[in-house]
Short mmCIF file of N, CA and C in Angstrom, two decimals:
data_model
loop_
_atom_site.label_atom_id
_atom_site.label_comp_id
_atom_site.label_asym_id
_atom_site.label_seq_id
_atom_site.Cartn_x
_atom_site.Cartn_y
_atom_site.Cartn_z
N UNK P 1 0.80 -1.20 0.00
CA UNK P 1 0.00 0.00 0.00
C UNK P 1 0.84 1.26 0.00
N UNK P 2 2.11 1.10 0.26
CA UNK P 2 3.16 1.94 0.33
C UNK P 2 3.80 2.58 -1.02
N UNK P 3 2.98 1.34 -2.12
CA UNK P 3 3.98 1.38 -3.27
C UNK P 3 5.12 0.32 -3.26
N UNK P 4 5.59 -0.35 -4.22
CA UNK P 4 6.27 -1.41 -4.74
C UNK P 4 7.82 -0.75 -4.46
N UNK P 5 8.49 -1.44 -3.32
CA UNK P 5 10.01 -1.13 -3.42
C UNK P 5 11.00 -2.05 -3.74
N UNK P 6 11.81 -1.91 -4.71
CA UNK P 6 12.93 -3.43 -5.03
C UNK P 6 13.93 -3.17 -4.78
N UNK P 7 14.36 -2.42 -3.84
CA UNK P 7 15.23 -1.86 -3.27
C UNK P 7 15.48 -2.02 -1.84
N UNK P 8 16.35 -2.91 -0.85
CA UNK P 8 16.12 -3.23 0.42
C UNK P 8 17.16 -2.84 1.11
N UNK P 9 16.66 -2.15 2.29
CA UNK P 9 18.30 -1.71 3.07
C UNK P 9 18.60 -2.79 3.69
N UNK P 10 18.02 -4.23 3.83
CA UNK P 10 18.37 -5.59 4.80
C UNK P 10 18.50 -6.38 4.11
N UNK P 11 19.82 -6.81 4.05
CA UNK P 11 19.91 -8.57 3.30
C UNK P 11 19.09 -9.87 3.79
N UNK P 12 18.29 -9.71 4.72
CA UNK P 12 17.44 -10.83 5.04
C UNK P 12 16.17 -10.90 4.55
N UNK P 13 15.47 -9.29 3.81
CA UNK P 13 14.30 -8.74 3.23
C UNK P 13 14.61 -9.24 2.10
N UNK P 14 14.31 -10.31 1.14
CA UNK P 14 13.69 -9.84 -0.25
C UNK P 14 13.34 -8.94 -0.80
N UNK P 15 13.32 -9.23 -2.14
CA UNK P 15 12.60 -7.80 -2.95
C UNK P 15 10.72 -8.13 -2.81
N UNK P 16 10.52 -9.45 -2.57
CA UNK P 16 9.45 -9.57 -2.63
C UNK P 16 8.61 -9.84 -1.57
N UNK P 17 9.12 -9.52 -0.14
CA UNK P 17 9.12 -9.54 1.17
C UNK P 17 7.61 -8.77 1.26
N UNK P 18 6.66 -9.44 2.30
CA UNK P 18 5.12 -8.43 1.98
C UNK P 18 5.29 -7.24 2.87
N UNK P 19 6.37 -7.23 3.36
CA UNK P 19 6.77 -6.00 4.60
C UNK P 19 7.57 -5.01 3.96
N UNK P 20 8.64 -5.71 3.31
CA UNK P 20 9.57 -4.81 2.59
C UNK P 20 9.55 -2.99 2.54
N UNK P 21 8.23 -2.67 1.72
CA UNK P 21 7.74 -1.38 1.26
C UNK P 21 7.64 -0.74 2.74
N UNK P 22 6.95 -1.09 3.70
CA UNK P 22 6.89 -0.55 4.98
C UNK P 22 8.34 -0.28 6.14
N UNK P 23 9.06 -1.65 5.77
CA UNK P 23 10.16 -1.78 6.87
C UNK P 23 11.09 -0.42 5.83
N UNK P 24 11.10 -0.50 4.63
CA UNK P 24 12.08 0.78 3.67
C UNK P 24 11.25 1.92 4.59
N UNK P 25 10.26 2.75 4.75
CA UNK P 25 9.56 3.52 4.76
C UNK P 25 10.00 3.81 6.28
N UNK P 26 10.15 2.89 6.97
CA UNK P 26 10.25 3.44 8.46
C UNK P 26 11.68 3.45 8.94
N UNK P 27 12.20 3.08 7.87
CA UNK P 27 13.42 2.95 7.65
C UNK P 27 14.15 4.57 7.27
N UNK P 28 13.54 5.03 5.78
CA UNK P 28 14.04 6.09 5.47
C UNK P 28 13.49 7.45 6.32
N UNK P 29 12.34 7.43 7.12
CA UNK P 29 12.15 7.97 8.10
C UNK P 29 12.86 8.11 9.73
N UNK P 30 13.79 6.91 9.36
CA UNK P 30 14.46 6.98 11.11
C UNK P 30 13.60 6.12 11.89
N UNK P 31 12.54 5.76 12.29
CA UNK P 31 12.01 5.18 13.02
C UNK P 31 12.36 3.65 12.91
N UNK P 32 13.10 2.95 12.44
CA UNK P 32 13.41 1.30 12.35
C UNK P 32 14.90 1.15 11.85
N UNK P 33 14.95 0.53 12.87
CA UNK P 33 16.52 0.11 12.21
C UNK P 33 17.07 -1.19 12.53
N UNK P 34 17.75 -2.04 11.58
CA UNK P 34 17.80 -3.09 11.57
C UNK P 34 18.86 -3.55 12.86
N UNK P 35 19.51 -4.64 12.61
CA UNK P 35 20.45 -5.16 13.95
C UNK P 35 21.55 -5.20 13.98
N UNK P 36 22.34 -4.10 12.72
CA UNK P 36 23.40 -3.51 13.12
C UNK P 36 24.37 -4.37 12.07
N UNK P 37 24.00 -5.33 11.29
CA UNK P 37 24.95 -6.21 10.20
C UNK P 37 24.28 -6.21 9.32
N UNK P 38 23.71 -4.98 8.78
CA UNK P 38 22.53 -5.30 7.62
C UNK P 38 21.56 -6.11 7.35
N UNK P 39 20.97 -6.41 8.49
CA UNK P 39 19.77 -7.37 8.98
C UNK P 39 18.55 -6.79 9.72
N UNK P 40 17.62 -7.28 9.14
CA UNK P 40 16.29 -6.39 9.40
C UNK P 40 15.97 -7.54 10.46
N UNK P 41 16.14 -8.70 10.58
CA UNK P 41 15.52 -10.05 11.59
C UNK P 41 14.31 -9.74 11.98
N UNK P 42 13.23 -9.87 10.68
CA UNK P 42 12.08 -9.86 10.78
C UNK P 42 10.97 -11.07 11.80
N UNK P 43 11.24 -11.87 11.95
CA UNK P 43 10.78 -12.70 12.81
C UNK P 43 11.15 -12.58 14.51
N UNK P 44 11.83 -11.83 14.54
CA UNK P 44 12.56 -11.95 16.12
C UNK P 44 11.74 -11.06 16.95
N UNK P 45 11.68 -11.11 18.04
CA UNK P 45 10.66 -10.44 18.89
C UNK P 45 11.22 -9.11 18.90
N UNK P 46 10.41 -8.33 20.09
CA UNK P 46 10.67 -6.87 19.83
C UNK P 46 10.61 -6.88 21.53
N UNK P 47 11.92 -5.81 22.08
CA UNK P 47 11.39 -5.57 23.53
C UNK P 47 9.97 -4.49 24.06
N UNK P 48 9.71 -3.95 25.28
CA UNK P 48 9.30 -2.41 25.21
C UNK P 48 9.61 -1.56 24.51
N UNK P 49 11.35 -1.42 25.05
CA UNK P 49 11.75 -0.41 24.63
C UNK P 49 12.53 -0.20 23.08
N UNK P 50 12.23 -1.05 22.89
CA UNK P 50 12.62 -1.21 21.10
C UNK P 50 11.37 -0.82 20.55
N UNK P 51 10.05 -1.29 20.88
CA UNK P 51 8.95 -0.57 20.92
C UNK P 51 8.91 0.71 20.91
N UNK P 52 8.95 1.39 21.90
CA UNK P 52 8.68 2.67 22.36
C UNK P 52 9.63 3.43 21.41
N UNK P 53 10.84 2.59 20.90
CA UNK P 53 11.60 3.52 20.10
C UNK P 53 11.16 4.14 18.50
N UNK P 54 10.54 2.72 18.10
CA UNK P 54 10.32 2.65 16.93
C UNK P 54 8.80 3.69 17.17
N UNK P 55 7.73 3.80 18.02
CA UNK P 55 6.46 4.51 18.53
C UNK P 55 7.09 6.14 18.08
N UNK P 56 8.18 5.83 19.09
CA UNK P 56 8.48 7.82 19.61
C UNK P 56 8.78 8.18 17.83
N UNK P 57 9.89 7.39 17.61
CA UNK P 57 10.27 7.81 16.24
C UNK P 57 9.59 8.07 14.68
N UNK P 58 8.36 7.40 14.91
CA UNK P 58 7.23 7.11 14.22
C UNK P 58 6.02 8.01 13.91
N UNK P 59 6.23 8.72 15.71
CA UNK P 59 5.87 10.02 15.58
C UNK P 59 6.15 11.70 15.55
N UNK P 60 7.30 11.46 15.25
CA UNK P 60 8.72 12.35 14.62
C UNK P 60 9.02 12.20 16.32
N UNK P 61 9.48 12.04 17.07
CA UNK P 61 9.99 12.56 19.00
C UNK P 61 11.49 12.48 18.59
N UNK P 62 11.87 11.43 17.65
CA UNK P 62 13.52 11.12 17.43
C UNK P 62 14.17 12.24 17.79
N UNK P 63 14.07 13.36 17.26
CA UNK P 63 15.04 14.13 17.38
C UNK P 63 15.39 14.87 18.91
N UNK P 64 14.03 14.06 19.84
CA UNK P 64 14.04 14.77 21.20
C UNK P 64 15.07 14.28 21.62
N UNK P 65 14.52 12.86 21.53
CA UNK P 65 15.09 11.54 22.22
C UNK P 65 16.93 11.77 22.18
N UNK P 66 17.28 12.21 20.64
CA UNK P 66 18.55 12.40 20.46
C UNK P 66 19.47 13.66 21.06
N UNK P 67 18.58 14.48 21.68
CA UNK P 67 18.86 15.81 22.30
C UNK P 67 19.38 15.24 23.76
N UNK P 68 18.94 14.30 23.89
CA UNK P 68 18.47 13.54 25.57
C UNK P 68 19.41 12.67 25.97
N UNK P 69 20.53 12.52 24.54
CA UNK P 69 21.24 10.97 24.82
C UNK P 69 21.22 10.15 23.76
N UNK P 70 20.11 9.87 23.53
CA UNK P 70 19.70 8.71 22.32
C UNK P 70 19.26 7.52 22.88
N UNK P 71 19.66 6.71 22.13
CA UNK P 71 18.93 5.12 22.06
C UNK P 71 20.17 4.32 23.05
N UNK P 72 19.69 3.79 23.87
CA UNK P 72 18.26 3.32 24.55
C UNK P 72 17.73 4.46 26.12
N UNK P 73 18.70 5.26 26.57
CA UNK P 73 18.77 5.82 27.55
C UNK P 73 17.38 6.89 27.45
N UNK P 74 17.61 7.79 26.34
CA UNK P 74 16.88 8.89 26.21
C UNK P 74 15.04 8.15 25.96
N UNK P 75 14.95 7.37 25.83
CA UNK P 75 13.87 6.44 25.12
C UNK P 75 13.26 5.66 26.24
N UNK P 76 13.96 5.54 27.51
CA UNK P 76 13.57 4.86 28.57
C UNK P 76 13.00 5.88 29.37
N UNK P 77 14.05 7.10 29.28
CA UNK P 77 13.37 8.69 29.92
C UNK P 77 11.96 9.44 29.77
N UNK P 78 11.91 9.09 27.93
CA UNK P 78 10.69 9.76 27.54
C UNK P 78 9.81 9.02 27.82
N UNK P 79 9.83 7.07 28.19
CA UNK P 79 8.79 7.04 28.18
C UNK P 79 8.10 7.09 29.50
N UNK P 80 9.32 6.91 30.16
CA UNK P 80 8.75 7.08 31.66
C UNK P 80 8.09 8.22 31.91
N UNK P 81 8.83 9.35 31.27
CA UNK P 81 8.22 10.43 31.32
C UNK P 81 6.40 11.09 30.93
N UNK P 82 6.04 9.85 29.72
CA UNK P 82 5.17 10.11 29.23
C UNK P 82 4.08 8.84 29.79
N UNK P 83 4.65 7.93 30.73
CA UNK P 83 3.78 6.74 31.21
C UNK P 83 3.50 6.02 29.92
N UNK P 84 4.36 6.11 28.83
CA UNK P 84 3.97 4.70 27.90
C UNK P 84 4.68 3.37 28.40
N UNK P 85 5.11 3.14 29.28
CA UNK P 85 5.56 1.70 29.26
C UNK P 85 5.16 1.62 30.98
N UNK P 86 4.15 2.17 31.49
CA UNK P 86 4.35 2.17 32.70
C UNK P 86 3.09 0.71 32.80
N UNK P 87 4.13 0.34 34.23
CA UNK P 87 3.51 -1.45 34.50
C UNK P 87 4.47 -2.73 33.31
N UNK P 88 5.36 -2.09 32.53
CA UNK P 88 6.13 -3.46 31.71
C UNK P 88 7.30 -3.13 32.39
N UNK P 89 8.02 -4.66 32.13
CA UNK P 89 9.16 -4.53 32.12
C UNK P 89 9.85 -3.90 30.88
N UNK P 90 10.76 -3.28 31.16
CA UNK P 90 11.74 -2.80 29.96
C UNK P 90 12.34 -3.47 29.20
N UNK P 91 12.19 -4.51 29.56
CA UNK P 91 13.03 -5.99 29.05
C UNK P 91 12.78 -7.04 28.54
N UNK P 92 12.53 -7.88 27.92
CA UNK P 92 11.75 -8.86 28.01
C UNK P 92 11.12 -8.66 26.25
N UNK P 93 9.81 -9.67 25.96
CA UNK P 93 9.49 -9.43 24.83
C UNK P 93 7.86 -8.84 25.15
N UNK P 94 7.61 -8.21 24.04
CA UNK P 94 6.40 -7.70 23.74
C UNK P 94 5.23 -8.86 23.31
N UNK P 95 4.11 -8.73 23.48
CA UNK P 95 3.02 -9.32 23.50
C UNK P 95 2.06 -8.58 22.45
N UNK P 96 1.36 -8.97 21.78
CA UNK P 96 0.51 -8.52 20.64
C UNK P 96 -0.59 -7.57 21.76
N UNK P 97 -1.19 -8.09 22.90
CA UNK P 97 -1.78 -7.65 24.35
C UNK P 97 -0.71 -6.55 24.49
N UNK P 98 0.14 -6.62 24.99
CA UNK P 98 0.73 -5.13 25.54
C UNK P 98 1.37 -4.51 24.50
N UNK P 99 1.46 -4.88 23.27
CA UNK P 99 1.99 -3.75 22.21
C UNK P 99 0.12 -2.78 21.83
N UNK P 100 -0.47 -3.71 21.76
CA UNK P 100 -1.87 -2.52 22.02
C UNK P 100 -2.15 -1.78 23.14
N UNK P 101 -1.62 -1.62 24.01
CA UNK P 101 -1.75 -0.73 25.16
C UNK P 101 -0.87 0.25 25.02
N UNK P 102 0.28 -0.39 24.79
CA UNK P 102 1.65 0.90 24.32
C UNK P 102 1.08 1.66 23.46
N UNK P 103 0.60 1.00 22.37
CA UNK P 103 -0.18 2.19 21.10
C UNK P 103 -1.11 2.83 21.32
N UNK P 104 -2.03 2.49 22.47
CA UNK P 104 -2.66 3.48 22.72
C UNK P 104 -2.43 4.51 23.37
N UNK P 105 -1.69 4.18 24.41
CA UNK P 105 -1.31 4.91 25.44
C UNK P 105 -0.47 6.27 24.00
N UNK P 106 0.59 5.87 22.96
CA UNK P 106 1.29 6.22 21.87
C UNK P 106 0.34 7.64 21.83
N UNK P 107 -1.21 7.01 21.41
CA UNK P 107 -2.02 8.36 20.87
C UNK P 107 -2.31 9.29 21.94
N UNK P 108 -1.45 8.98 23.33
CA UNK P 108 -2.74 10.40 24.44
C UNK P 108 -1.45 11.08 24.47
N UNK P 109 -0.21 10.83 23.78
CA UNK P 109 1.38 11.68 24.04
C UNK P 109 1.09 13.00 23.58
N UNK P 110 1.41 13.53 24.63
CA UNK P 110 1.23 15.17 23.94
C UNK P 110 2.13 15.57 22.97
N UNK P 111 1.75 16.60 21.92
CA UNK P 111 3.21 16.79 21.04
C UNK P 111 3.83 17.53 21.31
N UNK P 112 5.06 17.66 20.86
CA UNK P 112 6.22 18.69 20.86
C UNK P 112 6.17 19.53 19.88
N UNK P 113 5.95 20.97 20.90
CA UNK P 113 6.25 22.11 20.05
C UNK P 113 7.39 22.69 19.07
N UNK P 114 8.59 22.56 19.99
CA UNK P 114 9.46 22.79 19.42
C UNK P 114 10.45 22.06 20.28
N UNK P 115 12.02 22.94 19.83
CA UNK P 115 12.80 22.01 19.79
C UNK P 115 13.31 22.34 21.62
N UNK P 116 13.02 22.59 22.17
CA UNK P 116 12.76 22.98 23.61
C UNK P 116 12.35 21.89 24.76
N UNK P 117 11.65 21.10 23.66
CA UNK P 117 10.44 20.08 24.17
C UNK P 117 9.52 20.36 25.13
N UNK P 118 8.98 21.87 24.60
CA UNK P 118 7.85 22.19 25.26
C UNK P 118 6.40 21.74 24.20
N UNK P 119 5.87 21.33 25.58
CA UNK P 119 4.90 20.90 24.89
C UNK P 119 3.46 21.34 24.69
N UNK P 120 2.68 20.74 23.36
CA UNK P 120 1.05 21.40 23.21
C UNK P 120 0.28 20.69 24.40
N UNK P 121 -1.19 20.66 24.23
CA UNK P 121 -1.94 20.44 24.93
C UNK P 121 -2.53 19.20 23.81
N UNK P 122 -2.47 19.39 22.95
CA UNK P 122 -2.61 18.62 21.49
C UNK P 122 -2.22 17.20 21.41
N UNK P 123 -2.89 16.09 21.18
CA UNK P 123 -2.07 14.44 21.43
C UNK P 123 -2.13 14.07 19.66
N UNK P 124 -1.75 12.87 19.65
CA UNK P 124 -2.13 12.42 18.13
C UNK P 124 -3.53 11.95 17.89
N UNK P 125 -4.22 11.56 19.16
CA UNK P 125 -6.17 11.21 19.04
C UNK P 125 -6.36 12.41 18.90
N UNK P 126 -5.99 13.64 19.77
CA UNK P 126 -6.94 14.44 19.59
C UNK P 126 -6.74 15.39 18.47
N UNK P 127 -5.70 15.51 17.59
CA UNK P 127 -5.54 16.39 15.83
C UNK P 127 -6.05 15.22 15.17
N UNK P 128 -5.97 14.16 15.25
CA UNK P 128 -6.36 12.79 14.34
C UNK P 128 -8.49 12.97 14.61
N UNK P 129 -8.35 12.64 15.73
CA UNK P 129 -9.84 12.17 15.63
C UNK P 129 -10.21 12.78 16.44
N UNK P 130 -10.25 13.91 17.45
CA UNK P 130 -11.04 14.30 18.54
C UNK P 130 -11.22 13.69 19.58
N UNK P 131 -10.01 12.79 20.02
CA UNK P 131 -10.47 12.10 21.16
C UNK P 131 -9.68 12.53 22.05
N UNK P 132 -9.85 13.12 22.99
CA UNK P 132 -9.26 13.45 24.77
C UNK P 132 -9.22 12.70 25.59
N UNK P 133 -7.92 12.75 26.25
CA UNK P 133 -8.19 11.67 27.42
C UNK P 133 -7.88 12.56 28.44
N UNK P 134 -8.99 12.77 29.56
CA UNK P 134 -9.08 13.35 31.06
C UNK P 134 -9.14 13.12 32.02
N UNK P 135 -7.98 13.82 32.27
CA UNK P 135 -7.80 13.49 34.17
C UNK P 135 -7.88 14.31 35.03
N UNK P 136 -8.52 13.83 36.53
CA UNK P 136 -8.13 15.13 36.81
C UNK P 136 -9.04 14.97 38.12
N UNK P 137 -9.55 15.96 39.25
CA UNK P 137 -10.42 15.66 40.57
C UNK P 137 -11.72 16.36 40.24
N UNK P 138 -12.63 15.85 39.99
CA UNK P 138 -14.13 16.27 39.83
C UNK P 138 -14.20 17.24 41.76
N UNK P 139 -14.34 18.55 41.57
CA UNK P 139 -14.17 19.75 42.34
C UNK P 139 -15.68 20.01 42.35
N UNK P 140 -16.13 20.08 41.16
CA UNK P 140 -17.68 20.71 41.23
C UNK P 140 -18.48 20.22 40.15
N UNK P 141 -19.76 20.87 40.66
CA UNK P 141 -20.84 20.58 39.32
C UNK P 141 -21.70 21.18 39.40
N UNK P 142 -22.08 22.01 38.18
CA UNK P 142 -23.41 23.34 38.72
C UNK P 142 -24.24 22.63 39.41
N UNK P 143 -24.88 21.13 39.83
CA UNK P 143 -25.79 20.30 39.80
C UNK P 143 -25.42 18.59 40.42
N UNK P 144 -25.57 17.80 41.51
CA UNK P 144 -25.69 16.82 41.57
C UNK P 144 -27.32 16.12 42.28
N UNK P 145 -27.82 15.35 41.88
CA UNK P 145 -29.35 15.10 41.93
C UNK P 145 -29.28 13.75 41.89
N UNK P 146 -29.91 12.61 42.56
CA UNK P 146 -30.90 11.60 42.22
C UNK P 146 -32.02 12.12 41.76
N UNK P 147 -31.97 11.81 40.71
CA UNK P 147 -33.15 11.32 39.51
C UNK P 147 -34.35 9.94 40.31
N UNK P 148 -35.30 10.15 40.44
CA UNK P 148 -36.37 8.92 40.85
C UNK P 148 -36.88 8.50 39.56
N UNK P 149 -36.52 7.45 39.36
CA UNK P 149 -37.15 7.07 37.92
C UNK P 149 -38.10 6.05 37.78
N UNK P 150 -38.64 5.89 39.18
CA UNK P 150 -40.30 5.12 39.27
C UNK P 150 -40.16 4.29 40.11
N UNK P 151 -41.18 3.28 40.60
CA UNK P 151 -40.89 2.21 41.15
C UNK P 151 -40.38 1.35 40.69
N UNK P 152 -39.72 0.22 41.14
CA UNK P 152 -39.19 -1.06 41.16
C UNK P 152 -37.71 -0.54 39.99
N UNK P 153 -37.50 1.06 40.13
CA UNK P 153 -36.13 0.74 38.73
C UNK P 153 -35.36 1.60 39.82
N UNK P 154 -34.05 1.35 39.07
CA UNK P 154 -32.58 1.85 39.47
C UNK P 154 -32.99 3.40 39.55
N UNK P 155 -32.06 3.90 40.16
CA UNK P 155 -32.05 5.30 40.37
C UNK P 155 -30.95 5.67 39.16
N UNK P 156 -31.14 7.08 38.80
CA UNK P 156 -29.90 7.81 38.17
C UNK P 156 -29.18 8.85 38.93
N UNK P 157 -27.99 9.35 38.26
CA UNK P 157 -27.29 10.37 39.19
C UNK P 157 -27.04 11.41 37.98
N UNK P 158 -27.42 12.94 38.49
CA UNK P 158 -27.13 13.67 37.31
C UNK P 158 -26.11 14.70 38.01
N UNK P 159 -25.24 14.66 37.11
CA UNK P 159 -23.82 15.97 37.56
C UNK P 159 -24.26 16.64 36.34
N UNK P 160 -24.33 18.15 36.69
CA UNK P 160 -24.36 19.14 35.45
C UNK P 160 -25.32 19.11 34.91
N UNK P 161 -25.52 18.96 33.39
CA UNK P 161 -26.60 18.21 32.79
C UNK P 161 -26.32 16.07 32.46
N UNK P 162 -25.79 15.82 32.42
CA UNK P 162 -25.27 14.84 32.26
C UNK P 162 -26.06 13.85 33.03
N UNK P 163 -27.05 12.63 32.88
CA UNK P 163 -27.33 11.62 33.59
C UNK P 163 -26.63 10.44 33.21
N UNK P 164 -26.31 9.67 34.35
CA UNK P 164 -25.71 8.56 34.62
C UNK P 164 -26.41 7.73 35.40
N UNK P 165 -26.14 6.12 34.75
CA UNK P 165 -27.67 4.82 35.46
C UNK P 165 -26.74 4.60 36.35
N UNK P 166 -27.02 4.36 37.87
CA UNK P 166 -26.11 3.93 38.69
C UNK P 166 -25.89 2.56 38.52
N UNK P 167 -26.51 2.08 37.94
CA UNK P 167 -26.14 0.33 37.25
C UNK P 167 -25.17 0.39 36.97
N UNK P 168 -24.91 1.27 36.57
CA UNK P 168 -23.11 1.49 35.53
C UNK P 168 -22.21 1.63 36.35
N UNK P 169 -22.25 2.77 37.24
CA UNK P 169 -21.41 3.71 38.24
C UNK P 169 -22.25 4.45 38.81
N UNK P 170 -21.35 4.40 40.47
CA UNK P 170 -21.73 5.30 41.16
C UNK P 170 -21.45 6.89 41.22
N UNK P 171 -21.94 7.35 40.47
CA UNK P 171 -21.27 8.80 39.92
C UNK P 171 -21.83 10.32 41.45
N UNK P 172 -22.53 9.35 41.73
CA UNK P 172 -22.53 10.26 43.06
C UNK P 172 -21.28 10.22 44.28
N UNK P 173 -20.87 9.49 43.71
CA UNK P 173 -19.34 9.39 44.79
C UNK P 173 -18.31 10.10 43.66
N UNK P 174 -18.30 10.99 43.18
CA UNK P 174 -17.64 10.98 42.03
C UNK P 174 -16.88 12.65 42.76
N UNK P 175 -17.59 13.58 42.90
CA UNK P 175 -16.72 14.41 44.02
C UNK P 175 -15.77 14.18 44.70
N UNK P 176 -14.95 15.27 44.21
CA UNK P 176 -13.57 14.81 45.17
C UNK P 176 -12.93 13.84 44.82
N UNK P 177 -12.76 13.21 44.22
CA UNK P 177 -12.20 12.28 43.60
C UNK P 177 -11.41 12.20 42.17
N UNK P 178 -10.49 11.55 42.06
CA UNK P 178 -9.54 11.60 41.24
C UNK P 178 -10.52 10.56 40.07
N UNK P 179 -10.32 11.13 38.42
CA UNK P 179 -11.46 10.48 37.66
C UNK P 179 -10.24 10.42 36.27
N UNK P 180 -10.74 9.54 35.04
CA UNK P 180 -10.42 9.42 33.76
C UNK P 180 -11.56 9.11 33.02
N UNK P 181 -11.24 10.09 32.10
CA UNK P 181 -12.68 10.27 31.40
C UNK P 181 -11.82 10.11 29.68
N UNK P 182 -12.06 9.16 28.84
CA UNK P 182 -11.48 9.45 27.52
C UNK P 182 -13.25 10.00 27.03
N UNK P 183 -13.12 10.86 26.28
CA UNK P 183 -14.24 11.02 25.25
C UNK P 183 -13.70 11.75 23.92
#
């Protein structure tokens, strides 16, 4: 989907490799790099932080990372920094299960403004698709109410305008309290 490349920076890639076009691409971008003898060792596992490298780099950060130290030091910093690898070991191999958590976690990274590494308020969900992820201590609400919604049924809880089935959550305990809200 990349377009047809017959051209391989890894002697272990074929020209007719179904990865090829992609591994060139993340390749001539900086974000992938083979194992150091002109070998891409496409079958071999991947750690975290070989992960997180190829993630940061993927989403231009490389050049932070390289301000910082580089690979592997600066890459263990950012991610700690950014809670993408938080709960793995650094070591070890990746799981198809925790490489989807890394990637998500990938989209709530705030971006870098400049070369300062100050940063927007801006993630890759939220310029991509509008999605926010919020944290933070629910302080107030013009409004908290039980809703009576008849006999023999569940009650609701309304903060603001917003109703919530307490079947779901108890959103009346929700004051004062530390919350994550993606929407």
């Amino acid at each position: 989907e990349y377009g047809k490349h017959s051209y391989t920076y890894y002697t272990d890639l074929q020209e007719d490799h179904h990865a090829l076009a992609c591994v060139n691409y993340l390749t001539e971008i900086g974000a992938m790099v083979g194992s150091g003898d002109n070998k891409f060792r496409p079958n071999d596992p991947i750690s975290p932080i070989e992960a997180a490298k190829v993630i940061f780099d993927s989403l231009g950060y490389g050049w932070y990372a390289q301000c910082k130290g580089g690979y592997p030091s600066a890459y263990v910093d950012f991610a700690d920094e950014t809670g993408l690898l938080d709960g793995f070991a650094k070591t070890g191999d990746v799981t198809r299960e925790e490489l989807t958590v890394i990637l998500l976690r990938a989209g709530f990274i705030r971006k870098y403004s400049n070369m300062k590494g100050e940063q927007q308020e801006q993630t890759v969900f939220s310029s991509v698709w509008d999605i926010y992820d919020q944290k933070g201590i629910v302080e107030s609400a013009n409004g908290v109410s039980i809703v009576d919604s008849g006999f023999n049924k569940m009650d609701t809880t309304q903060i603001g305008d917003t109703i919530y089935d307490n079947g779901q959550m108890n959103t009346d305990k929700f004051l004062g309290r530390y919350v994550r809200a993606i929407t």
